[in-house]
Amino acid sequence: MISIRQVSKWYGSFQVLGECTTDIRKGEVIVVCGPSGSGKSTLIKCVNGLEPFQEGEIVVDGIPVGDPKTHLPTLRSRIGMVFQLFELFPHLRIIDNLTLAQIKVLGRSRDEANAKGLQLLDRVGLKAHANKYPGELSGGQQQRVAIARALSMDPIAMLFDEPTSALDPEMINEVLDVMVELAQEGMTMMCVTHEMGFARKVAHRVIFMDQGRIVEDAPKDEFFGKPRSQRAQQFLSKILHH
Amino acid sequence: MNLQVILDNLPYLLWGAFPEGQLGGAALTLVLSVASAIAAGILGLLLGIALSLSRGVTNAILVLTLGFFRAIPVLMLIFWTYFLLPVAFGIDVPGLVSVACALSLIGGAYLAHAVHAGIAGIPHGQWQAGLALGLSRMEVLRHVVLPQALRIMLPSFVNQWVALIKDSSLAYIVGVPELSFVAAQVNSRLMVYPAEIFLFVGAIYFILCSGLDLIAGFVSRQLQRRSQEAPDRGRCRQ
């Protein structure tokens, strides 16, 4: 469903991505990990065209992302994205955060969008907060709203950019629970995260990146069992043993 | 102090020769200020958005033009439109229009930078979140960025509008009978009551400017009540 071919990206002369290649099939859950600055976030932002790239090709559901003729808003509306800092719209009520794009992009009626929004808020356990503003919710609750907002567009795939990195420890699980549920329902997911428990539980494959390159791309058990590269071994030992 | 002199001239100071003659005095100051404030606001908003979205040459031209209007005194611009345009192009510009134009252009140039700063102050992540949902750049600007930015900009707008009310007194120089002009008229007719007259004029400007401040404070509180956003946008840590 998502095909990434030889993607390279530079900021000036600094190369942030180097010939990244991987494929994500429908219903597959991929965890992307690696040290900070390794290009993980940049790579997933290339998938929905939030970050341009200079070389290579990304095709999502048959649509080439890098093609200037591709209408990016349409493509993006079909891929859900969840950000590290939630990025809810602070001036809109929770329910309006969920209906804005449904109405403006998908052309749904307000009633239809509202019903869909409430159904999804119910699903993440936050229906009672529909009329509050984002600032009144905890970080974990805000991130669950952000997931519901992405789901309100009926996406064919979901991108997660370190969804739990900005959360207090006790709020991480409530967000991961929603993500696990989503994975078990068969959603195609690409998650940049350091939550190895989540990776062990639901990921099909783990991609390890370092210095803008995909160093390791292996099935979960293989990755956790015996990573081939030394760099991945070091990384794993650092984040698993402390 | 002779308050009788103020009372005797009160109608003339407040609305000039109206309704028999032309509107003047405090009423004309108010009309002139409101019209210029609206024009400056619209101009500032449009130019500020253009400043934020444009790149390269367009952006450079815009920055230069705005810099020009911020650099020249209001009085010069009034003189140019009032004296220069008729000479250069044979267009006769009424004093009132030349002042309104000058105030709008210069106010707009200042506000454009405030709008630009307000837009730039919205975190990049908000743009990304809007775009990721499939909204176009203009839709993100309209529904996500501007509503938040305008709240940040409100104090700058009020500052600029207060300055504009006071600058409207420069219309005096081209014979527009606004508050300062009629006050000077009354003063030269009576000769012996300058303290009373100009204290009264000062009080009127004070009321106009504070009134605007009060309205802005009220609007800002209403906006705040509508979204009780926490200052840190509810994040646990960065």
Tab-separated table of C-alpha atoms in Angstrom:
chain	number	residue	atom	x	y	z
A	1	MET	CA	0.000	0.000	0.000
A	2	ILE	CA	2.903	2.345	0.789
A	3	SER	CA	5.979	1.904	-1.312
A	4	ILE	CA	9.136	3.878	-0.504
A	5	ARG	CA	11.860	3.622	-3.162
A	6	GLN	CA	15.383	5.026	-2.849
A	7	VAL	CA	14.200	8.191	-1.096
A	8	SER	CA	16.892	10.782	-0.378
A	9	LYS	CA	16.510	14.220	1.106
A	10	TRP	CA	18.947	17.039	1.822
A	11	TYR	CA	18.746	20.214	3.885
A	12	GLY	CA	21.261	22.249	1.917
A	13	SER	CA	24.305	20.013	1.801
A	14	PHE	CA	23.272	17.980	4.840
A	15	GLN	CA	21.736	14.659	3.911
A	16	VAL	CA	18.823	13.747	6.222
A	17	LEU	CA	17.583	10.721	4.290
A	18	GLY	CA	19.735	8.358	2.251
A	19	GLU	CA	18.220	5.938	-0.244
A	20	CYS	CA	15.475	4.698	2.057
A	21	THR	CA	13.545	1.783	0.620
A	22	THR	CA	10.729	-0.226	2.171
A	23	ASP	CA	7.204	-1.451	1.514
A	24	ILE	CA	4.187	-1.480	3.765
A	25	ARG	CA	1.381	-3.828	2.869
A	26	LYS	CA	-2.266	-3.308	3.668
A	27	GLY	CA	-2.973	-4.113	7.320
A	28	GLU	CA	0.682	-4.139	8.258
A	29	VAL	CA	1.971	-2.413	11.384
A	30	ILE	CA	5.500	-1.045	11.094
A	31	VAL	CA	7.473	0.444	13.947
A	32	VAL	CA	10.262	2.826	12.988
A	33	CYS	CA	12.899	3.395	15.651
A	34	GLY	CA	16.378	4.771	15.925
A	35	PRO	CA	18.388	7.439	17.712
A	36	SER	CA	17.219	11.041	17.577
A	37	GLY	CA	18.213	12.807	14.387
A	38	SER	CA	18.196	9.564	12.442
A	39	GLY	CA	15.476	10.799	10.068
A	40	LYS	CA	12.530	8.718	11.345
A	41	SER	CA	10.094	11.619	11.612
A	42	THR	CA	11.310	13.095	8.350
A	43	LEU	CA	10.701	9.793	6.586
A	44	ILE	CA	7.094	9.429	7.723
A	45	LYS	CA	6.409	13.091	6.933
A	46	CYS	CA	7.598	12.362	3.394
A	47	VAL	CA	4.881	9.725	3.101
A	48	ASN	CA	2.061	12.285	3.177
A	49	GLY	CA	4.081	15.016	1.497
A	50	LEU	CA	4.503	17.238	4.556
A	51	GLU	CA	8.231	17.088	3.861
A	52	PRO	CA	9.419	17.246	0.252
A	53	PHE	CA	12.232	14.952	-0.860
A	54	GLN	CA	14.664	15.411	-3.725
A	55	GLU	CA	15.258	11.870	-4.952
A	56	GLY	CA	13.394	8.605	-5.104
A	57	GLU	CA	9.721	7.797	-5.152
A	58	ILE	CA	6.941	7.205	-2.658
A	59	VAL	CA	3.690	5.689	-3.882
A	60	VAL	CA	0.665	5.559	-1.612
A	61	ASP	CA	-2.253	3.438	-2.796
A	62	GLY	CA	-1.097	3.884	-6.396
A	63	ILE	CA	-0.588	7.661	-6.109
A	64	PRO	CA	2.960	9.058	-6.476
A	65	VAL	CA	3.525	11.526	-3.609
A	66	GLY	CA	6.440	13.376	-5.205
A	67	ASP	CA	4.655	13.981	-8.528
A	68	PRO	CA	3.894	17.718	-8.905
A	69	LYS	CA	0.605	16.759	-10.571
A	70	THR	CA	-0.587	14.903	-7.466
A	71	HIS	CA	-3.166	16.891	-5.504
A	72	LEU	CA	-1.558	16.601	-2.069
A	73	PRO	CA	-4.565	17.727	0.024
A	74	THR	CA	-6.660	14.868	-1.407
A	75	LEU	CA	-3.882	12.378	-0.736
A	76	ARG	CA	-3.329	13.685	2.795
A	77	SER	CA	-7.021	13.522	3.604
A	78	ARG	CA	-6.790	9.751	3.112
A	79	ILE	CA	-3.792	9.265	5.427
A	80	GLY	CA	-4.250	9.949	9.127
A	81	MET	CA	-1.404	11.543	11.020
A	82	VAL	CA	-0.770	11.852	14.756
A	83	PHE	CA	1.905	14.247	16.026
A	84	GLN	CA	4.244	14.242	18.975
A	85	LEU	CA	2.749	17.450	20.369
A	86	PHE	CA	-0.871	16.486	19.537
A	87	GLU	CA	-1.467	19.692	17.546
A	88	LEU	CA	-5.137	19.929	18.380
A	89	PHE	CA	-6.573	23.293	17.364
A	90	PRO	CA	-6.721	25.145	20.717
A	91	HIS	CA	-9.376	27.658	19.635
A	92	LEU	CA	-11.878	24.965	18.663
A	93	ARG	CA	-13.920	22.681	20.911
A	94	ILE	CA	-12.979	18.993	20.848
A	95	ILE	CA	-15.933	18.103	18.627
A	96	ASP	CA	-15.113	20.943	16.231
A	97	ASN	CA	-11.523	19.668	16.031
A	98	LEU	CA	-13.025	16.436	14.708
A	99	THR	CA	-15.553	17.961	12.312
A	100	LEU	CA	-13.550	20.788	10.673
A	101	ALA	CA	-11.807	18.697	8.014
A	102	GLN	CA	-14.761	16.322	7.583
A	103	ILE	CA	-16.883	19.312	6.574
A	104	LYS	CA	-14.275	21.337	4.636
A	105	VAL	CA	-12.431	18.506	2.916
A	106	LEU	CA	-14.845	15.589	2.650
A	107	GLY	CA	-17.904	17.793	2.233
A	108	ARG	CA	-19.896	16.017	4.919
A	109	SER	CA	-22.878	17.795	6.467
A	110	ARG	CA	-22.469	19.176	9.972
A	111	ASP	CA	-24.865	16.566	11.386
A	112	GLU	CA	-23.081	13.727	9.659
A	113	ALA	CA	-19.663	15.003	10.792
A	114	ASN	CA	-20.908	15.481	14.341
A	115	ALA	CA	-22.304	11.953	14.506
A	116	LYS	CA	-19.040	10.523	13.176
A	117	GLY	CA	-17.035	12.670	15.594
A	118	LEU	CA	-19.060	11.631	18.631
A	119	GLN	CA	-18.851	7.975	17.633
A	120	LEU	CA	-15.042	8.209	17.477
A	121	LEU	CA	-14.796	10.180	20.723
A	122	ASP	CA	-16.860	7.446	22.318
A	123	ARG	CA	-14.442	4.902	20.954
A	124	VAL	CA	-11.438	6.597	22.592
A	125	GLY	CA	-13.474	7.069	25.775
A	126	LEU	CA	-13.823	10.856	25.588
A	127	LYS	CA	-17.391	11.453	24.454
A	128	ALA	CA	-18.132	13.351	27.677
A	129	HIS	CA	-15.473	15.927	26.753
A	130	ALA	CA	-16.863	16.799	23.313
A	131	ASN	CA	-17.717	20.379	24.234
A	132	LYS	CA	-14.517	21.207	26.080
A	133	TYR	CA	-11.483	22.959	24.655
A	134	PRO	CA	-8.157	21.111	24.177
A	135	GLY	CA	-6.483	23.113	26.968
A	136	GLU	CA	-8.892	21.584	29.485
A	137	LEU	CA	-7.755	18.028	28.743
A	138	SER	CA	-4.683	16.125	29.923
A	139	GLY	CA	-1.924	15.270	27.467
A	140	GLY	CA	-3.056	11.660	27.169
A	141	GLN	CA	-6.621	12.727	26.526
A	142	GLN	CA	-5.499	15.265	23.926
A	143	GLN	CA	-3.499	12.626	22.086
A	144	ARG	CA	-6.508	10.289	22.067
A	145	VAL	CA	-8.566	13.137	20.603
A	146	ALA	CA	-5.847	13.616	17.980
A	147	ILE	CA	-6.127	9.939	17.027
A	148	ALA	CA	-9.912	10.239	16.828
A	149	ARG	CA	-9.514	13.363	14.673
A	150	ALA	CA	-7.297	11.460	12.233
A	151	LEU	CA	-9.747	8.529	12.173
A	152	SER	CA	-12.674	10.834	11.448
A	153	MET	CA	-11.404	11.128	7.867
A	154	ASP	CA	-11.734	7.335	7.358
A	155	PRO	CA	-8.038	6.996	6.504
A	156	ILE	CA	-6.602	4.051	4.588
A	157	ALA	CA	-3.418	4.241	6.687
A	158	MET	CA	-2.219	5.976	9.844
A	159	LEU	CA	1.130	7.653	10.516
A	160	PHE	CA	2.255	8.159	14.112
A	161	ASP	CA	5.144	10.524	14.828
A	162	GLU	CA	6.381	9.729	18.350
A	163	PRO	CA	2.833	9.847	19.743
A	164	THR	CA	3.849	9.188	23.358
A	165	SER	CA	7.154	11.075	23.590
A	166	ALA	CA	5.615	14.251	25.010
A	167	LEU	CA	3.454	12.470	27.566
A	168	ASP	CA	3.917	11.943	31.272
A	169	PRO	CA	4.627	8.249	31.945
A	170	GLU	CA	1.245	7.498	33.472
A	171	MET	CA	-0.534	8.733	30.352
A	172	ILE	CA	1.427	6.693	27.846
A	173	ASN	CA	-0.609	3.524	28.244
A	174	GLU	CA	-3.989	5.079	27.574
A	175	VAL	CA	-2.656	6.224	24.188
A	176	LEU	CA	-0.901	2.942	23.426
A	177	ASP	CA	-4.107	1.021	24.259
A	178	VAL	CA	-5.948	2.936	21.556
A	179	MET	CA	-3.124	2.261	19.096
A	180	VAL	CA	-3.022	-1.464	19.936
A	181	GLU	CA	-6.764	-1.710	19.403
A	182	LEU	CA	-6.403	0.039	16.067
A	183	ALA	CA	-3.602	-2.322	15.011
A	184	GLN	CA	-5.621	-5.367	15.991
A	185	GLU	CA	-8.505	-4.130	13.847
A	186	GLY	CA	-6.223	-4.312	10.832
A	187	MET	CA	-5.340	-0.644	10.293
A	188	THR	CA	-2.225	-0.070	8.199
A	189	MET	CA	0.120	1.783	10.526
A	190	MET	CA	3.572	3.325	10.387
A	191	CYS	CA	4.671	4.341	13.874
A	192	VAL	CA	7.778	6.218	14.868
A	193	THR	CA	8.105	5.267	18.521
A	194	HIS	CA	10.497	4.087	21.183
A	195	GLU	CA	7.796	2.037	22.899
A	196	MET	CA	9.323	-1.389	22.364
A	197	GLY	CA	6.528	-3.043	24.368
A	198	PHE	CA	4.106	-1.758	21.751
A	199	ALA	CA	6.392	-2.981	18.984
A	200	ARG	CA	6.627	-6.468	20.517
A	201	LYS	CA	2.875	-6.629	20.946
A	202	VAL	CA	1.510	-5.525	17.590
A	203	ALA	CA	4.246	-4.684	15.092
A	204	HIS	CA	4.783	-6.938	12.117
A	205	ARG	CA	8.108	-5.436	11.211
A	206	VAL	CA	10.586	-3.081	12.843
A	207	ILE	CA	12.632	-0.601	10.847
A	208	PHE	CA	15.782	0.718	12.480
A	209	MET	CA	17.230	3.951	11.143
A	210	ASP	CA	20.553	5.614	11.749
A	211	GLN	CA	21.971	8.741	10.122
A	212	GLY	CA	19.171	8.933	7.578
A	213	ARG	CA	19.492	5.343	6.393
A	214	ILE	CA	17.405	2.259	6.981
A	215	VAL	CA	19.937	0.019	8.701
A	216	GLU	CA	17.620	-2.801	9.599
A	217	ASP	CA	14.193	-3.791	8.255
A	218	ALA	CA	13.186	-7.083	9.808
A	219	PRO	CA	10.206	-9.016	11.155
A	220	LYS	CA	9.629	-8.196	14.826
A	221	ASP	CA	10.914	-11.472	16.274
A	222	GLU	CA	14.026	-11.385	14.185
A	223	PHE	CA	14.724	-7.773	15.174
A	224	PHE	CA	14.318	-8.357	18.890
A	225	GLY	CA	15.941	-11.800	18.757
A	226	LYS	CA	19.172	-11.065	16.989
A	227	PRO	CA	19.502	-7.756	15.168
A	228	ARG	CA	22.038	-8.081	12.377
A	229	SER	CA	23.693	-4.688	12.596
A	230	GLN	CA	25.896	-3.726	15.468
A	231	ARG	CA	24.309	-0.282	15.579
A	232	ALA	CA	20.858	-1.766	16.181
A	233	GLN	CA	22.247	-4.090	18.844
A	234	GLN	CA	23.749	-1.128	20.692
A	235	PHE	CA	20.518	0.822	20.396
A	236	LEU	CA	18.389	-2.040	21.661
A	237	SER	CA	20.648	-2.736	24.613
A	238	LYS	CA	20.488	0.932	25.550
A	239	ILE	CA	16.725	1.273	25.507
A	240	LEU	CA	15.852	-2.177	26.845
A	241	HIS	CA	18.271	-2.434	29.769
A	242	HIS	CA	17.848	0.387	32.193
B	1	MET	CA	-11.443	78.414	34.956
B	2	ASN	CA	-14.448	79.439	32.991
B	3	LEU	CA	-16.603	76.448	32.161
B	4	GLN	CA	-19.236	78.665	30.549
B	5	VAL	CA	-16.979	79.146	27.551
B	6	ILE	CA	-16.924	75.371	26.990
B	7	LEU	CA	-20.704	75.088	27.368
B	8	ASP	CA	-21.282	77.980	24.938
B	9	ASN	CA	-19.106	76.346	22.307
B	10	LEU	CA	-19.961	72.754	23.127
B	11	PRO	CA	-22.073	71.944	20.035
B	12	TYR	CA	-19.448	73.462	17.743
B	13	LEU	CA	-16.617	71.542	19.424
B	14	LEU	CA	-18.586	68.295	19.365
B	15	TRP	CA	-20.077	68.304	15.863
B	16	GLY	CA	-19.041	71.537	14.150
B	17	ALA	CA	-21.595	73.429	12.055
B	18	PHE	CA	-23.735	70.293	11.614
B	19	PRO	CA	-26.627	70.013	10.681
B	20	GLU	CA	-26.687	73.445	8.982
B	21	GLY	CA	-23.149	73.066	7.677
B	22	GLN	CA	-20.401	70.494	7.426
B	23	LEU	CA	-19.900	67.867	10.130
B	24	GLY	CA	-16.905	68.773	12.277
B	25	GLY	CA	-15.376	68.684	15.745
B	26	ALA	CA	-15.218	65.514	17.817
B	27	ALA	CA	-17.818	63.821	15.576
B	28	LEU	CA	-15.616	64.300	12.507
B	29	THR	CA	-12.584	63.045	14.423
B	30	LEU	CA	-14.602	59.951	15.286
B	31	VAL	CA	-15.792	59.391	11.705
B	32	LEU	CA	-12.310	59.966	10.315
B	33	SER	CA	-10.757	57.620	12.874
B	34	VAL	CA	-13.287	54.822	12.442
B	35	ALA	CA	-13.047	54.928	8.642
B	36	SER	CA	-9.240	54.984	8.702
B	37	ALA	CA	-9.092	52.290	11.404
B	38	ILE	CA	-11.277	49.943	9.359
B	39	ALA	CA	-9.307	50.620	6.174
B	40	ALA	CA	-5.979	50.225	8.015
B	41	GLY	CA	-7.217	46.993	9.625
B	42	ILE	CA	-8.273	45.436	6.314
B	43	LEU	CA	-5.121	46.646	4.563
B	44	GLY	CA	-2.935	45.377	7.422
B	45	LEU	CA	-4.622	41.992	7.438
B	46	LEU	CA	-4.285	41.479	3.672
B	47	LEU	CA	-0.701	42.767	3.496
B	48	GLY	CA	0.280	40.769	6.590
B	49	ILE	CA	-1.069	37.575	5.050
B	50	ALA	CA	0.718	38.388	1.796
B	51	LEU	CA	3.910	39.041	3.750
B	52	SER	CA	3.604	35.641	5.440
B	53	LEU	CA	2.806	33.629	2.328
B	54	SER	CA	5.011	35.343	-0.265
B	55	ARG	CA	8.566	34.333	-1.037
B	56	GLY	CA	11.502	35.777	-2.919
B	57	VAL	CA	11.057	38.877	-5.063
B	58	THR	CA	7.386	39.478	-4.202
B	59	ASN	CA	8.260	39.326	-0.534
B	60	ALA	CA	11.186	41.728	-0.958
B	61	ILE	CA	9.016	44.254	-2.831
B	62	LEU	CA	6.372	43.987	-0.123
B	63	VAL	CA	8.886	44.492	2.695
B	64	LEU	CA	10.340	47.538	0.914
B	65	THR	CA	6.932	49.111	0.272
B	66	LEU	CA	5.832	48.586	3.860
B	67	GLY	CA	9.165	49.918	5.095
B	68	PHE	CA	8.629	53.034	2.990
B	69	PHE	CA	5.221	53.748	4.475
B	70	ARG	CA	6.495	53.159	7.987
B	71	ALA	CA	9.434	55.465	7.448
B	72	ILE	CA	7.639	58.609	6.247
B	73	PRO	CA	5.843	60.900	8.709
B	74	VAL	CA	2.044	60.958	8.456
B	75	LEU	CA	2.275	64.698	7.822
B	76	MET	CA	4.473	64.200	4.732
B	77	LEU	CA	2.014	61.715	3.267
B	78	ILE	CA	-0.858	64.119	3.903
B	79	PHE	CA	1.072	66.910	2.168
B	80	TRP	CA	1.919	64.683	-0.780
B	81	THR	CA	-1.647	63.578	-1.405
B	82	TYR	CA	-3.059	67.042	-0.730
B	83	PHE	CA	-0.533	69.226	-2.579
B	84	LEU	CA	1.423	66.913	-4.855
B	85	LEU	CA	-1.296	64.874	-6.560
B	86	PRO	CA	-3.159	67.968	-7.871
B	87	VAL	CA	0.095	69.413	-9.234
B	88	ALA	CA	1.419	66.170	-10.685
B	89	PHE	CA	-1.745	64.562	-12.035
B	90	GLY	CA	-4.354	67.298	-11.871
B	91	ILE	CA	-6.405	65.250	-9.392
B	92	ASP	CA	-8.020	67.365	-6.721
B	93	VAL	CA	-7.996	65.457	-3.454
B	94	PRO	CA	-10.233	66.782	-0.672
B	95	GLY	CA	-8.401	67.273	2.636
B	96	LEU	CA	-10.528	64.700	4.434
B	97	VAL	CA	-9.745	61.999	1.849
B	98	SER	CA	-6.022	62.758	1.824
B	99	VAL	CA	-5.875	62.417	5.603
B	100	ALA	CA	-7.925	59.210	5.605
B	101	CYS	CA	-5.630	57.755	2.909
B	102	ALA	CA	-2.471	58.712	4.773
B	103	LEU	CA	-3.708	57.272	8.061
B	104	SER	CA	-4.939	54.050	6.412
B	105	LEU	CA	-1.734	53.458	4.459
B	106	ILE	CA	0.628	54.101	7.342
B	107	GLY	CA	-1.595	52.284	9.866
B	108	GLY	CA	-1.915	49.405	7.413
B	109	ALA	CA	1.854	49.185	6.997
B	110	TYR	CA	2.369	48.954	10.760
B	111	LEU	CA	-0.450	46.439	11.186
B	112	ALA	CA	0.861	44.263	8.340
B	113	HIS	CA	3.957	43.584	10.406
B	114	ALA	CA	1.840	42.845	13.480
B	115	VAL	CA	-0.269	40.395	11.461
B	116	HIS	CA	2.874	38.815	10.016
B	117	ALA	CA	4.345	38.406	13.508
B	118	GLY	CA	1.071	36.946	14.766
B	119	ILE	CA	0.977	34.379	11.964
B	120	ALA	CA	4.650	33.532	12.482
B	121	GLY	CA	3.929	33.070	16.193
B	122	ILE	CA	1.633	30.108	15.555
B	123	PRO	CA	3.651	26.883	15.901
B	124	HIS	CA	4.612	25.151	12.668
B	125	GLY	CA	2.917	21.994	13.958
B	126	GLN	CA	-0.485	23.668	13.651
B	127	TRP	CA	0.094	24.169	9.920
B	128	GLN	CA	1.237	20.571	9.590
B	129	ALA	CA	-1.776	19.264	11.497
B	130	GLY	CA	-4.134	21.230	9.259
B	131	LEU	CA	-2.368	20.174	6.068
B	132	ALA	CA	-2.220	16.533	7.207
B	133	LEU	CA	-6.031	16.545	7.464
B	134	GLY	CA	-6.218	17.515	3.806
B	135	LEU	CA	-6.972	21.212	4.258
B	136	SER	CA	-5.385	23.538	1.691
B	137	ARG	CA	-2.920	26.227	2.801
B	138	MET	CA	-5.602	28.902	2.552
B	139	GLU	CA	-8.044	26.777	4.562
B	140	VAL	CA	-5.441	26.171	7.280
B	141	LEU	CA	-4.776	29.913	7.360
B	142	ARG	CA	-8.474	30.776	7.511
B	143	HIS	CA	-9.679	28.156	10.013
B	144	VAL	CA	-6.628	27.259	12.094
B	145	VAL	CA	-3.920	29.923	12.034
B	146	LEU	CA	-5.717	33.282	11.750
B	147	PRO	CA	-8.285	32.682	14.526
B	148	GLN	CA	-5.392	32.011	16.901
B	149	ALA	CA	-3.130	34.704	15.498
B	150	LEU	CA	-5.779	37.448	15.662
B	151	ARG	CA	-6.019	36.943	19.402
B	152	ILE	CA	-2.285	37.495	19.736
B	153	MET	CA	-2.495	40.533	17.441
B	154	LEU	CA	-5.390	42.295	19.169
B	155	PRO	CA	-3.160	44.440	21.458
B	156	SER	CA	-1.107	45.583	18.444
B	157	PHE	CA	-4.292	46.550	16.625
B	158	VAL	CA	-5.522	48.563	19.621
B	159	ASN	CA	-2.157	50.320	19.943
B	160	GLN	CA	-2.206	51.231	16.283
B	161	TRP	CA	-5.803	52.438	16.402
B	162	VAL	CA	-5.109	54.632	19.449
B	163	ALA	CA	-2.142	56.170	17.624
B	164	LEU	CA	-4.389	56.660	14.619
B	165	ILE	CA	-7.072	58.549	16.599
B	166	LYS	CA	-4.414	60.945	17.838
B	167	ASP	CA	-2.798	61.296	14.417
B	168	SER	CA	-6.165	62.307	12.976
B	169	SER	CA	-5.461	65.715	14.584
B	170	LEU	CA	-2.925	66.249	11.763
B	171	ALA	CA	-5.926	66.853	9.490
B	172	TYR	CA	-5.793	70.316	11.078
B	173	ILE	CA	-2.965	71.183	8.697
B	174	VAL	CA	-5.079	70.830	5.538
B	175	GLY	CA	-8.119	72.589	6.953
B	176	VAL	CA	-10.299	69.603	7.825
B	177	PRO	CA	-12.541	70.880	10.625
B	178	GLU	CA	-11.951	67.984	13.040
B	179	LEU	CA	-11.642	68.431	16.810
B	180	SER	CA	-8.201	70.074	16.925
B	181	PHE	CA	-9.067	72.411	14.065
B	182	VAL	CA	-12.355	73.683	15.541
B	183	ALA	CA	-10.680	74.009	18.946
B	184	ALA	CA	-7.989	76.225	17.438
B	185	GLN	CA	-10.735	78.186	15.670
B	186	VAL	CA	-12.685	78.759	18.867
B	187	ASN	CA	-9.495	79.675	20.664
B	188	SER	CA	-8.455	82.315	18.167
B	189	ARG	CA	-11.951	83.770	18.180
B	190	LEU	CA	-12.086	84.127	21.977
B	191	MET	CA	-8.350	84.687	22.575
B	192	VAL	CA	-8.430	84.477	26.380
B	193	TYR	CA	-9.522	80.921	27.224
B	194	PRO	CA	-6.832	78.613	25.773
B	195	ALA	CA	-6.439	76.542	28.970
B	196	GLU	CA	-10.141	75.671	29.174
B	197	ILE	CA	-10.474	74.880	25.503
B	198	PHE	CA	-7.395	72.722	25.105
B	199	LEU	CA	-7.941	70.865	28.387
B	200	PHE	CA	-11.410	70.018	27.112
B	201	VAL	CA	-9.993	68.855	23.784
B	202	GLY	CA	-7.453	66.689	25.618
B	203	ALA	CA	-10.264	65.155	27.654
B	204	ILE	CA	-12.199	64.266	24.492
B	205	TYR	CA	-9.164	62.512	22.961
B	206	PHE	CA	-8.684	60.699	26.263
B	207	ILE	CA	-12.309	59.514	26.237
B	208	LEU	CA	-12.083	58.351	22.609
B	209	CYS	CA	-8.867	56.409	23.170
B	210	SER	CA	-9.860	54.890	26.528
B	211	GLY	CA	-13.239	53.966	25.078
B	212	LEU	CA	-11.485	51.990	22.364
B	213	ASP	CA	-9.279	50.356	24.997
B	214	LEU	CA	-12.344	49.328	27.035
B	215	ILE	CA	-14.105	47.848	24.011
B	216	ALA	CA	-10.961	45.917	23.045
B	217	GLY	CA	-10.590	44.603	26.595
B	218	PHE	CA	-14.193	43.437	26.543
B	219	VAL	CA	-13.806	41.709	23.173
B	220	SER	CA	-10.594	40.040	24.297
B	221	ARG	CA	-12.285	38.703	27.464
B	222	GLN	CA	-15.165	37.346	25.375
B	223	LEU	CA	-12.717	35.547	23.091
B	224	GLN	CA	-10.857	34.142	26.073
B	225	ARG	CA	-14.062	32.833	27.606
B	226	ARG	CA	-14.941	31.084	24.379
B	227	SER	CA	-11.746	29.108	24.453
B	228	GLN	CA	-10.304	28.637	27.899
B	229	GLU	CA	-7.027	27.557	26.465
B	230	ALA	CA	-4.192	26.939	28.868
B	231	PRO	CA	-1.167	29.099	28.070
B	232	ASP	CA	0.981	26.034	27.413
B	233	ARG	CA	-1.712	24.483	25.252
B	234	GLY	CA	-2.027	21.666	27.768
B	235	ARG	CA	1.175	19.896	26.947
B	236	CYS	CA	2.849	17.943	29.665
B	237	ARG	CA	6.354	18.735	28.598
B	238	GLN	CA	8.107	19.721	25.454
